[in-house]
XYZ file of C-alpha atoms in Angstrom:
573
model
C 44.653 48.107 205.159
C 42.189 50.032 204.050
C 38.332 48.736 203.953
C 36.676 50.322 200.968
C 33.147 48.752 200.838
C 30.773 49.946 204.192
C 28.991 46.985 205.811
C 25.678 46.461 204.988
C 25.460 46.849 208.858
C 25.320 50.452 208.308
C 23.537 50.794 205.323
C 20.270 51.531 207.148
C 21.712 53.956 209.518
C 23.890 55.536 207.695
C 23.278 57.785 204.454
C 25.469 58.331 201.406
C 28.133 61.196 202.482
C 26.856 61.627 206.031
C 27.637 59.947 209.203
C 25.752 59.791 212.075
C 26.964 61.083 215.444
C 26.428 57.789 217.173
C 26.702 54.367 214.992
C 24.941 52.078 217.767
C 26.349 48.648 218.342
C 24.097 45.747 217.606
C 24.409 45.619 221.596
C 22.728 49.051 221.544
C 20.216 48.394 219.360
C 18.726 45.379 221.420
C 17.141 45.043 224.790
C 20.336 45.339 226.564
C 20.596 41.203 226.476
C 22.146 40.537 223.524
C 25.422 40.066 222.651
C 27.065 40.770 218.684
C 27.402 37.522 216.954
C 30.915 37.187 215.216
C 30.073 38.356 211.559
C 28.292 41.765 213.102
C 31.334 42.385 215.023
C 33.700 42.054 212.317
C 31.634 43.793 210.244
C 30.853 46.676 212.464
C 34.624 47.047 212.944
C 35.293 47.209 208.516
C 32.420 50.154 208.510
C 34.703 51.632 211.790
C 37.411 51.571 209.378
C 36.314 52.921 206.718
C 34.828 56.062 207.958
C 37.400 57.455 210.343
C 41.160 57.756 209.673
C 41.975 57.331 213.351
C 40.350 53.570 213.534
C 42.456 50.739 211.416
C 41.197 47.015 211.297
C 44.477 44.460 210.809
C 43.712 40.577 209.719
C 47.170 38.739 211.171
C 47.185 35.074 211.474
C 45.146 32.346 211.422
C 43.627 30.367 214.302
C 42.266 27.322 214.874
C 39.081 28.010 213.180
C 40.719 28.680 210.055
C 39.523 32.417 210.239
C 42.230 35.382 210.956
C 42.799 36.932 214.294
C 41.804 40.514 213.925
C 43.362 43.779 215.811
C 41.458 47.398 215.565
C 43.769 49.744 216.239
C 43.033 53.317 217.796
C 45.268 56.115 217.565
C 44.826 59.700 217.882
C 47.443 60.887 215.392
C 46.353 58.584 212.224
C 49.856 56.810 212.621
C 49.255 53.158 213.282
C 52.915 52.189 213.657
C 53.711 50.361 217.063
C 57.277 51.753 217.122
C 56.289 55.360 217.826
C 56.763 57.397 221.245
C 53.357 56.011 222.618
C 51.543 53.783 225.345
C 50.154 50.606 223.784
C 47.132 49.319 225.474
C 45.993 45.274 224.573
C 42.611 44.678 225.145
C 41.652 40.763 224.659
C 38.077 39.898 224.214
C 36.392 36.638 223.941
C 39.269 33.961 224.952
C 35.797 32.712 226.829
C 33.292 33.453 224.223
C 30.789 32.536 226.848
C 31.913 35.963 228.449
C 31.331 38.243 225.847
C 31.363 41.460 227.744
C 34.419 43.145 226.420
C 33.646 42.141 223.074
C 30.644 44.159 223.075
C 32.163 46.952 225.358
C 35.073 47.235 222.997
C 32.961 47.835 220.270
C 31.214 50.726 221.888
C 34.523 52.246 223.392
C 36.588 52.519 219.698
C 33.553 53.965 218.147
C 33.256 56.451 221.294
C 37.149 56.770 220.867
C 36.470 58.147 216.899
C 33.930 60.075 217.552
C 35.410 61.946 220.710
C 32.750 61.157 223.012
C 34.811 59.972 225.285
C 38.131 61.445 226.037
C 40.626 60.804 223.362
C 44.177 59.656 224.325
C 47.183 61.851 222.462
C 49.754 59.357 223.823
C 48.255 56.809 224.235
C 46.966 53.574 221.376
C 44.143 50.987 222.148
C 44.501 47.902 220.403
C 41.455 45.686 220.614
C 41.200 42.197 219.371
C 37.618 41.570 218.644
C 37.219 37.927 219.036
C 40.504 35.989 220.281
C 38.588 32.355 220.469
C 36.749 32.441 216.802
C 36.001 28.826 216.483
C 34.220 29.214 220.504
C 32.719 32.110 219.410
C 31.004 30.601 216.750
C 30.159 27.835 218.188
C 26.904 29.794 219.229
C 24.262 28.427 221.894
C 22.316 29.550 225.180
C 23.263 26.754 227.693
C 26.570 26.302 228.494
C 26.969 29.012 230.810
C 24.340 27.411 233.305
C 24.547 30.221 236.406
C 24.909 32.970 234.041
C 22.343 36.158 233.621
C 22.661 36.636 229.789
C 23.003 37.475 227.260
C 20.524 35.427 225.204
C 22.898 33.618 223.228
C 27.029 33.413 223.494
C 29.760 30.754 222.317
C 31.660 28.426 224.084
C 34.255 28.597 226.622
C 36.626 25.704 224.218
C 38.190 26.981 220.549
C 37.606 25.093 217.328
C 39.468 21.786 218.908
C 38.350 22.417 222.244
C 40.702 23.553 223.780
C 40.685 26.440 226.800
C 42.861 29.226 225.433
C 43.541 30.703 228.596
C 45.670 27.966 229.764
C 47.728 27.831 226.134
C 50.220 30.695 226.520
C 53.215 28.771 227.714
C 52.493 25.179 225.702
C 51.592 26.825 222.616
C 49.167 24.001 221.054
C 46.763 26.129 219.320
C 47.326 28.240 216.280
C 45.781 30.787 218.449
C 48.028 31.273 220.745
C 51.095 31.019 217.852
C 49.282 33.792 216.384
C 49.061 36.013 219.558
C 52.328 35.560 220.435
C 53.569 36.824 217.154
C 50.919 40.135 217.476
C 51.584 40.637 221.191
C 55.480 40.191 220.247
C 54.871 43.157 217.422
C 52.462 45.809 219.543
C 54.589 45.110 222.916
C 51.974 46.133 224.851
C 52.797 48.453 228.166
C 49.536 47.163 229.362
C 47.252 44.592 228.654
C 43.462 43.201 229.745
C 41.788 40.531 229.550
C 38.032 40.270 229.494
C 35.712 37.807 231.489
C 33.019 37.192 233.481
C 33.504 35.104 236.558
C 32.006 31.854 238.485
C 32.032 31.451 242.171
C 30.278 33.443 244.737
C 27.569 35.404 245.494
C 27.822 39.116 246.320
C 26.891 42.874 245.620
C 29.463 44.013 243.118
C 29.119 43.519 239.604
C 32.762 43.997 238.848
C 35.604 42.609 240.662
C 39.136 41.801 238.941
C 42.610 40.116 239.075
C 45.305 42.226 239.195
C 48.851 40.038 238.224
C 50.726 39.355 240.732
C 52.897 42.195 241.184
C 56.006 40.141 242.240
C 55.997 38.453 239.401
C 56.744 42.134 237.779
C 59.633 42.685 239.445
C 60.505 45.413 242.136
C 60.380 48.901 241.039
C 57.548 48.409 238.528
C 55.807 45.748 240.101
C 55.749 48.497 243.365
C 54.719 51.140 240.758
C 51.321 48.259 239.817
C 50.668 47.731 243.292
C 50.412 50.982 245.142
C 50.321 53.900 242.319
C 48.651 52.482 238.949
C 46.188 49.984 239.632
C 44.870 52.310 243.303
C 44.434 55.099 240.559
C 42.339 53.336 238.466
C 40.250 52.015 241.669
C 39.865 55.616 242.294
C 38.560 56.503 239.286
C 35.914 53.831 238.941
C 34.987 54.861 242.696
C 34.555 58.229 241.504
C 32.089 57.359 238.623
C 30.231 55.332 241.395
C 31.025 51.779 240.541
C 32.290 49.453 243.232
C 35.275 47.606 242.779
C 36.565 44.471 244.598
C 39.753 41.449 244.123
C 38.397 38.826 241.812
C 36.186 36.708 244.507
C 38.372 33.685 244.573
C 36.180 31.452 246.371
C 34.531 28.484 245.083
C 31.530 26.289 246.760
C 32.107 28.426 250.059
C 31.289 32.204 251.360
C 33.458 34.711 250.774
C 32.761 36.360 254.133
C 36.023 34.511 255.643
C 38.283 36.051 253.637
C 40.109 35.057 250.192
C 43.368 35.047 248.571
C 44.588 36.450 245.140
C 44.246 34.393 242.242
C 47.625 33.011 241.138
C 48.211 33.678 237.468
C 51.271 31.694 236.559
C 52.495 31.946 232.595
C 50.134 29.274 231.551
C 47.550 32.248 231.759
C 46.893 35.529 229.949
C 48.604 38.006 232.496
C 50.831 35.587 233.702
C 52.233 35.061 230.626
C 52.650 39.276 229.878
C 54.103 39.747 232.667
C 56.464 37.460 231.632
C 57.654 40.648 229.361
C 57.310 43.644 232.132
C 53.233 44.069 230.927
C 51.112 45.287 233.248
C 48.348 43.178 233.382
C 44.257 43.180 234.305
C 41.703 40.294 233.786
C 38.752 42.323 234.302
C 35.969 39.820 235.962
C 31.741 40.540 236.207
C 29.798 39.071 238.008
C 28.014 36.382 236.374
C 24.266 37.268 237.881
C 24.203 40.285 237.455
C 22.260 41.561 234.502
C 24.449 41.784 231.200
C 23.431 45.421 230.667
C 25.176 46.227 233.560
C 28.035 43.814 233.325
C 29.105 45.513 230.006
C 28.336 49.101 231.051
C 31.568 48.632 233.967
C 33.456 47.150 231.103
C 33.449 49.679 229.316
C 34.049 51.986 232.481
C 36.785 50.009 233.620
C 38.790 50.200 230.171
C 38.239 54.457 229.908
C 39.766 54.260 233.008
C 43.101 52.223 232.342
C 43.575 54.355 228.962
C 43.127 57.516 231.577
C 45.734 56.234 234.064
C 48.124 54.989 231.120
C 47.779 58.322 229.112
C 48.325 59.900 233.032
C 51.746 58.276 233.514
C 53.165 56.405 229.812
C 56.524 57.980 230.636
C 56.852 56.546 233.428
C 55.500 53.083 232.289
C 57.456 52.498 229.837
C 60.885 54.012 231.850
C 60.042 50.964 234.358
C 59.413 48.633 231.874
C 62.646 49.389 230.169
C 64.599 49.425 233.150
C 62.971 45.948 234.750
C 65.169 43.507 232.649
C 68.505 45.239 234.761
C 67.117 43.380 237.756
C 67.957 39.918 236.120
C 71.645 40.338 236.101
C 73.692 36.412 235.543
C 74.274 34.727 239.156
C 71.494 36.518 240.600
C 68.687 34.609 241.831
C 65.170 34.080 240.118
C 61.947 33.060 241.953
C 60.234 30.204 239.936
C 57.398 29.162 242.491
C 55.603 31.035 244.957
C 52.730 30.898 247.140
C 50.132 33.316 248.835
C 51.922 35.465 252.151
C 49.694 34.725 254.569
C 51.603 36.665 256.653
C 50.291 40.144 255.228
C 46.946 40.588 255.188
C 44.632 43.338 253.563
C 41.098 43.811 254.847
C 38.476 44.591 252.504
C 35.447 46.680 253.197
C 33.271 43.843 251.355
C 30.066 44.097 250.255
C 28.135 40.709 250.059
C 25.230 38.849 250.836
C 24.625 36.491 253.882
C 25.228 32.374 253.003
C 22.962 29.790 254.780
C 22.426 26.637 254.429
C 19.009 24.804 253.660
C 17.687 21.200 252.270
C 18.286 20.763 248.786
C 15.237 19.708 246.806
C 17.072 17.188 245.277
C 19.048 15.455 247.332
C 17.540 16.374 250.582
C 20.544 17.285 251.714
C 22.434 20.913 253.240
C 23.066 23.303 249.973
C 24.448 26.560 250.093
C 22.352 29.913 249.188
C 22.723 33.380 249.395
C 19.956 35.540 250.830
C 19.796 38.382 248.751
C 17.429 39.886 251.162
C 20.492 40.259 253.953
C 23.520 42.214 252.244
C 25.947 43.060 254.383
C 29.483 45.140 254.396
C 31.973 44.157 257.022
C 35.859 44.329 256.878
C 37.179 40.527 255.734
C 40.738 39.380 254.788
C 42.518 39.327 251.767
C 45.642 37.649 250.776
C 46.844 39.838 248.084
C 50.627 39.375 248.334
C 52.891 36.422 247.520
C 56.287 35.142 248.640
C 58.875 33.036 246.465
C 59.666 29.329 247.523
C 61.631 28.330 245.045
C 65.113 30.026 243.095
C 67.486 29.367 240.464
C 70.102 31.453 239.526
C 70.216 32.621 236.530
C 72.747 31.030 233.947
C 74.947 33.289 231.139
C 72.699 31.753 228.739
C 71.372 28.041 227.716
C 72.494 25.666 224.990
C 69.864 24.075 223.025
C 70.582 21.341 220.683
C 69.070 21.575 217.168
C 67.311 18.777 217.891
C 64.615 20.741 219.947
C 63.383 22.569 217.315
C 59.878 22.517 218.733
C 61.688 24.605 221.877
C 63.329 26.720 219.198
C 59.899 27.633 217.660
C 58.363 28.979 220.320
C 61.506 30.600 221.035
C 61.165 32.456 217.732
C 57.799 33.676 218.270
C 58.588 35.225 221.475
C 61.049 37.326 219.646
C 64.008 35.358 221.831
C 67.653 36.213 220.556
C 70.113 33.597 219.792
C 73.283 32.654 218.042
C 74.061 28.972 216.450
C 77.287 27.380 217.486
C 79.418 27.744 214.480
C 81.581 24.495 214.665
C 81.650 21.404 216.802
C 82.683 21.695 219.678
C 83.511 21.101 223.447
C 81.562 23.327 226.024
C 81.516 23.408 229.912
C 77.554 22.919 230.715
C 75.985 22.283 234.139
C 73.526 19.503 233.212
C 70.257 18.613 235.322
C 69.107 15.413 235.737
C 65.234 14.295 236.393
C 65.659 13.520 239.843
C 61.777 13.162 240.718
C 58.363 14.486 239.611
C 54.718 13.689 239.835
C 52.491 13.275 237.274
C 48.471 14.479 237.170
C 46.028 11.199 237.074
C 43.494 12.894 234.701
C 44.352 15.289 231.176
C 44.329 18.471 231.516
C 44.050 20.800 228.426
C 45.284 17.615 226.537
C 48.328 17.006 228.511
C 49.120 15.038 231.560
C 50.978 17.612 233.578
C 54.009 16.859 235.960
C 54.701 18.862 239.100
C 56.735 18.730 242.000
C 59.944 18.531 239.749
C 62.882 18.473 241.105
C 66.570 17.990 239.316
C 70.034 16.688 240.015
C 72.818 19.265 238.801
C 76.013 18.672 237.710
C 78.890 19.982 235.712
C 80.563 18.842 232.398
C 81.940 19.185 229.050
C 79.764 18.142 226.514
C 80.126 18.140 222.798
C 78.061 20.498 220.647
C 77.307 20.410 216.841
C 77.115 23.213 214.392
C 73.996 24.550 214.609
C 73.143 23.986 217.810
C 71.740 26.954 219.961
C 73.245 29.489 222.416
C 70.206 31.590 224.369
C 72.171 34.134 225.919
C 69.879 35.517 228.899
C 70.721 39.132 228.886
C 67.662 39.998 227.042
C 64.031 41.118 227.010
C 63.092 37.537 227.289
C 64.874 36.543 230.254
C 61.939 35.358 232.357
C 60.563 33.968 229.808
C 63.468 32.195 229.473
C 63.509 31.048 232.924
C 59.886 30.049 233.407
C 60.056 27.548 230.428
C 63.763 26.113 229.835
C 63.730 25.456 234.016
C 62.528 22.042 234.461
C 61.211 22.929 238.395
C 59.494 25.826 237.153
C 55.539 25.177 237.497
C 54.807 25.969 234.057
C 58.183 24.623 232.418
C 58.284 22.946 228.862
C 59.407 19.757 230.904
C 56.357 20.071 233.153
C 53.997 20.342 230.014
C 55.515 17.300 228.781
C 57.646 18.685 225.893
C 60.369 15.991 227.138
C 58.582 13.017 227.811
C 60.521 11.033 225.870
C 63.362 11.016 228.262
C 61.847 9.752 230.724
C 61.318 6.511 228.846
C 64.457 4.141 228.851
C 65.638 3.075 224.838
C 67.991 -0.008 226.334
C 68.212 -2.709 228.682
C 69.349 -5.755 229.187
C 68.036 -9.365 229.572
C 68.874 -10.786 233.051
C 70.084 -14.292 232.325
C 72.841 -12.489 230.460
C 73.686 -9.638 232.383
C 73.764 -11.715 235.619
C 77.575 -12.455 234.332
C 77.901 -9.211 233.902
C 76.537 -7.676 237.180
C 78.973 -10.174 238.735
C 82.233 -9.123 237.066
C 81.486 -5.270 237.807
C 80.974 -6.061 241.073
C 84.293 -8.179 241.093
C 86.244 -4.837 239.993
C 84.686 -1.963 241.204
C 85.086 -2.247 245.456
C 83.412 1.221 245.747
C 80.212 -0.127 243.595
C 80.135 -3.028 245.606
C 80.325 -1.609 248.970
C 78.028 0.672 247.939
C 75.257 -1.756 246.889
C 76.074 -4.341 250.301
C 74.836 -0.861 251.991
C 72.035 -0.549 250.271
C 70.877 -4.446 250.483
C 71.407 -3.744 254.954
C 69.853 -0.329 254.775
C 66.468 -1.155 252.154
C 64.863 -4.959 253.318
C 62.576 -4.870 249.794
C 65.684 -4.039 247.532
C 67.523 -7.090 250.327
C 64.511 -9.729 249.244
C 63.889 -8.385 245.225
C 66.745 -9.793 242.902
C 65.422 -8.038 239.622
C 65.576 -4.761 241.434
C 69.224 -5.405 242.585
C 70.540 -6.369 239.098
C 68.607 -3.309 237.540
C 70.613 -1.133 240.355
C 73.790 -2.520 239.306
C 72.852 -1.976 235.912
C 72.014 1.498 236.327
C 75.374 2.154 238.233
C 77.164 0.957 235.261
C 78.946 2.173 231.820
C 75.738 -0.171 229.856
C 73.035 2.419 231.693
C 72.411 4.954 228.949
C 72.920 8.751 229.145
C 70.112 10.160 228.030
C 67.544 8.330 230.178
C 66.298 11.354 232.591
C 68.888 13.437 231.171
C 67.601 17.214 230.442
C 68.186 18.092 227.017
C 68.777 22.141 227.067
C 72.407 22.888 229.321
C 73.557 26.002 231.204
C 76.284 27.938 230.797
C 77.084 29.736 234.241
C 79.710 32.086 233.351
């Protein structure tokens, strides 16, 4: 669409029929420490719009705060259709409002990109969304970042019902994230960053940033991340004079012992993009270090990415096309991992000395830094990751019409599927909930489970018309895998899509089924050798008589089915 009416923004800088050269940012036209408030950005972006054909503002669908998502698009050719022969670059501002560097930065980079003062990509389109977390955004103040050095005033880190949007792309509870799925889904990014600033530590850079884990990528282009594409863009900052370092990824310590990688799993912004062969950068400043600065390498680290990208798109999008031929059926899939301690990278590290000293409050030891004692010494990082977990991958998954909330989300991650045409009988291998823990406290209004584990086995099981086949030879396969896989860390079963099966529907009353337990007991020699076992081998289950009947209840034709029972089947060939 096409905005017709200039801001008012730019009515004082900007005369009838002329344009000036530079169209400062409300940013720009401060002291350096403060940050656009959401109406100036938006508005800024319309007067964009309007007065160069290679800039296009798009209003897709609503969030939580009942305003749009936005998307300014950038491309060099005036064609703003995502299906042509180009590199797609996401850039994601605000999904911390509190963090509003790349929402300024961005602001400053598509005007530079209109107006050619900085190098224009020919293959290459920048897609910005403004604001992702509107309703955090607005909800303006100059507190709630406590230990951070500006800008004057920000929003809030939670969305219009409070929840943290960077821990919403697999679960799917805000409108937000519906409506980025459906945008990201449409642009299919080749590469995609994420814009913060970061807590923790104490040291000398003012950028640092996470890098997804490459494994997660797969091998050929998650190689091509690690050792070609994201070292090129170190380069480049290095060359422009701005220090670059891993996300610190220490907390109430000193970095000066080493750190590991930050573990993006699908729950988060690059986690979940690499889910579809993106490659993916959360871009992290330091949070005392003056916001000036902080938004200056923002905008230095995105020039660079659109450099590198417009550098090698053929070759990005080749990998990305051929990833998915890595996830043939019967081949294994990795679906937990943890940090290879084994391989270690050491860092030329800039920081600052910690010490310890009374606190004035408690009296106690507190940590500091001593600004007044940098230092640069090689420490270790734990940049690499091994898998601890597989599954192998099915033919594709049965869903039962039932599930329609699984279906949704299935649908907005542009995942294929057919519907069973008539009832009928189909050989499944079926998990059951074998274990899992559960998280004492709610997190991101859920109370998560973990340490899942299943029970498989095989069967025939009928199927209704209109139930689902998900065949997994498809774009989607991973994120496939990650969510229909109960052990999976972020699974739908692990965000408690299923909870109701763990609940039981039936049961019995023990004066009656005392009869009952006796007479199954009376014909079934292998169910009652099996429970005199049990009674010599378990003294509590020997001395509990509830507990025994429930056992033979539970070992019976009266226990019900779908108690535990997994709801979505495999088909393995």
């Amino acid at each position: 669409m096409r905005f017709l009416n200039i801001s008012l923004l730019f009515f004082s800088i900007v005369s009838f029929g002329q344009k000036l050269p530079n169209y400062p940012t409300p940013f720009e036209k401060g002291n350096g420490n403060q940050s656009t408030t959401y109406d100036e950005c938006i508005a800024y972006y319309k007067a964009l719009d309007a007065n160069f054909e290679s800039i296009q503002l798009f209003e897709k669908d609503k969030t939580d705060s009942g305003k749009p998502l936005h998307i300014v698009v950038f491309s060099e050719n005036k064609n703003f259709n995502f299906q042509q022969n180009k590199a797609k670059i996401l850039v994601n501002n605000g999904i911390h409002p509190g963090e509003p560097d790349g929402i300024d930065a961005s602001m400053q980079l598509l005007r530079d990109l209109a107006t050619q003062k900085t190098k224009v990509p020919k293959n290459t389109m920048v897609i910005v969304i403004p604001v992702y977390n509107i309703g955090g955004m607005l909800n303006r103040n100059s507190t709630s970042r406590a230990n951070q050095n500006g800008p004057e005033e920000y929003g809030f880190r939670g969305n219009a019902r409070n929840y943290d949007l960077n821990r919403d792309f697999i679960k799917s509870d805000t409108k937000n994230a519906r409506s980025f799925q459906q945008l990201f889904h449409e642009i299919n990014p080749d590469v995609f960053l994420d814009n913060h600033v970061s807590n923790g530590a104490d040291y000398q850079y003012t950028f640092t940033c996470i890098a997804t884990q490459h494994e997660r990528l797969g091998s050929a282009l998650g190689n091509y991340f690690n050792t070609e594409f994201f070292p090129n863009i170190v380069n480049d900052m290095n060359r422009k004079k701005i220090d670059i370092t891993p996300y610190v990824n220490v907390h109430s310590t000193t970095p000066d012992k080493g750190f590991e990688q930050f573990t993006d799993t699908p729950r988060y912004a690059t986690g979940y993009t690499t889910l579809f062969n993106t490659l993916g950068f959360v871009p992290e400043t330091h949070m005392l270090k003056p916001f000036k600065e902080r938004v200056k390498v923002t905008y230095e680290f995105m020039v660079s990415v659109i450099s590198a990208t417009e550098e090698n798109w053929k070759k990005i999008k080749t990998l990305r096309n051929e990833n998915t031929k890595e996830l043939g059926i019967g081949k294994l899939y990795p679906i937990d991992w943890e940090v290879d301690s084994t391989k270690v990278l050491y860092l030329d590290f800039k920081g600052f000395e910690g010490k310890m000293k009374p606190s004035a409050i408690s009296g106690k030891d507190r940590l500091y830094y001593d600004r007044d004692k940098p230092f640069f010494k090689k420490i270790p990082f734990y940049g690499n990751h091994k898998p601890t977990q597989f599954v192998s991958i099915p033919k594709s998954y049965v869903i039962p019409q039932s599930q329609w909330q699984v279906i949704d989300l299935l649908k907005l991650n542009t995942v294929q599927f057919t519907t069973i045409l008539n009832d009928t009988l189909i050989e499944v291998e079926l998990y059951k909930i074998a274990s899992f823990e559960t998280s004492k406290s709610p997190y991101e209004g859920h109370y998560l489970h973990y340490n899942t584990k299943v029970k498989a086995t095989s069967k025939k099981i009928k199927f209704f018309r209109g139930d689902y086949l998900v065949s997994t030879q498809q774009s989607g396969v991973k994120y496939l895998l990650e969510t229909l896989e109960p052990e999976a860390v972020d699974s739908y079963f692990n965000w408690n899509f299923f909870d109701v099966i763990l609940q039981q529907k039936e049961y019995f009353s023990a004066y009656v089924f005392e009869d009952v337990a006796k007479e199954l007991l009376d014909k079934n020699t292998t169910l009652k050798t099996e429970f005199e076992a049990k009674k010599q081998a378990d003294k509590t289950f020997l001395e509990n008589g509830n507990v025994q009947l429930d056992w033979i209840y539970k070992h019976s034709e009266y226990y019900e089915n779908s108690h535990l029972q997994y709801p979505i089947y495999r088909i393995i060939r």
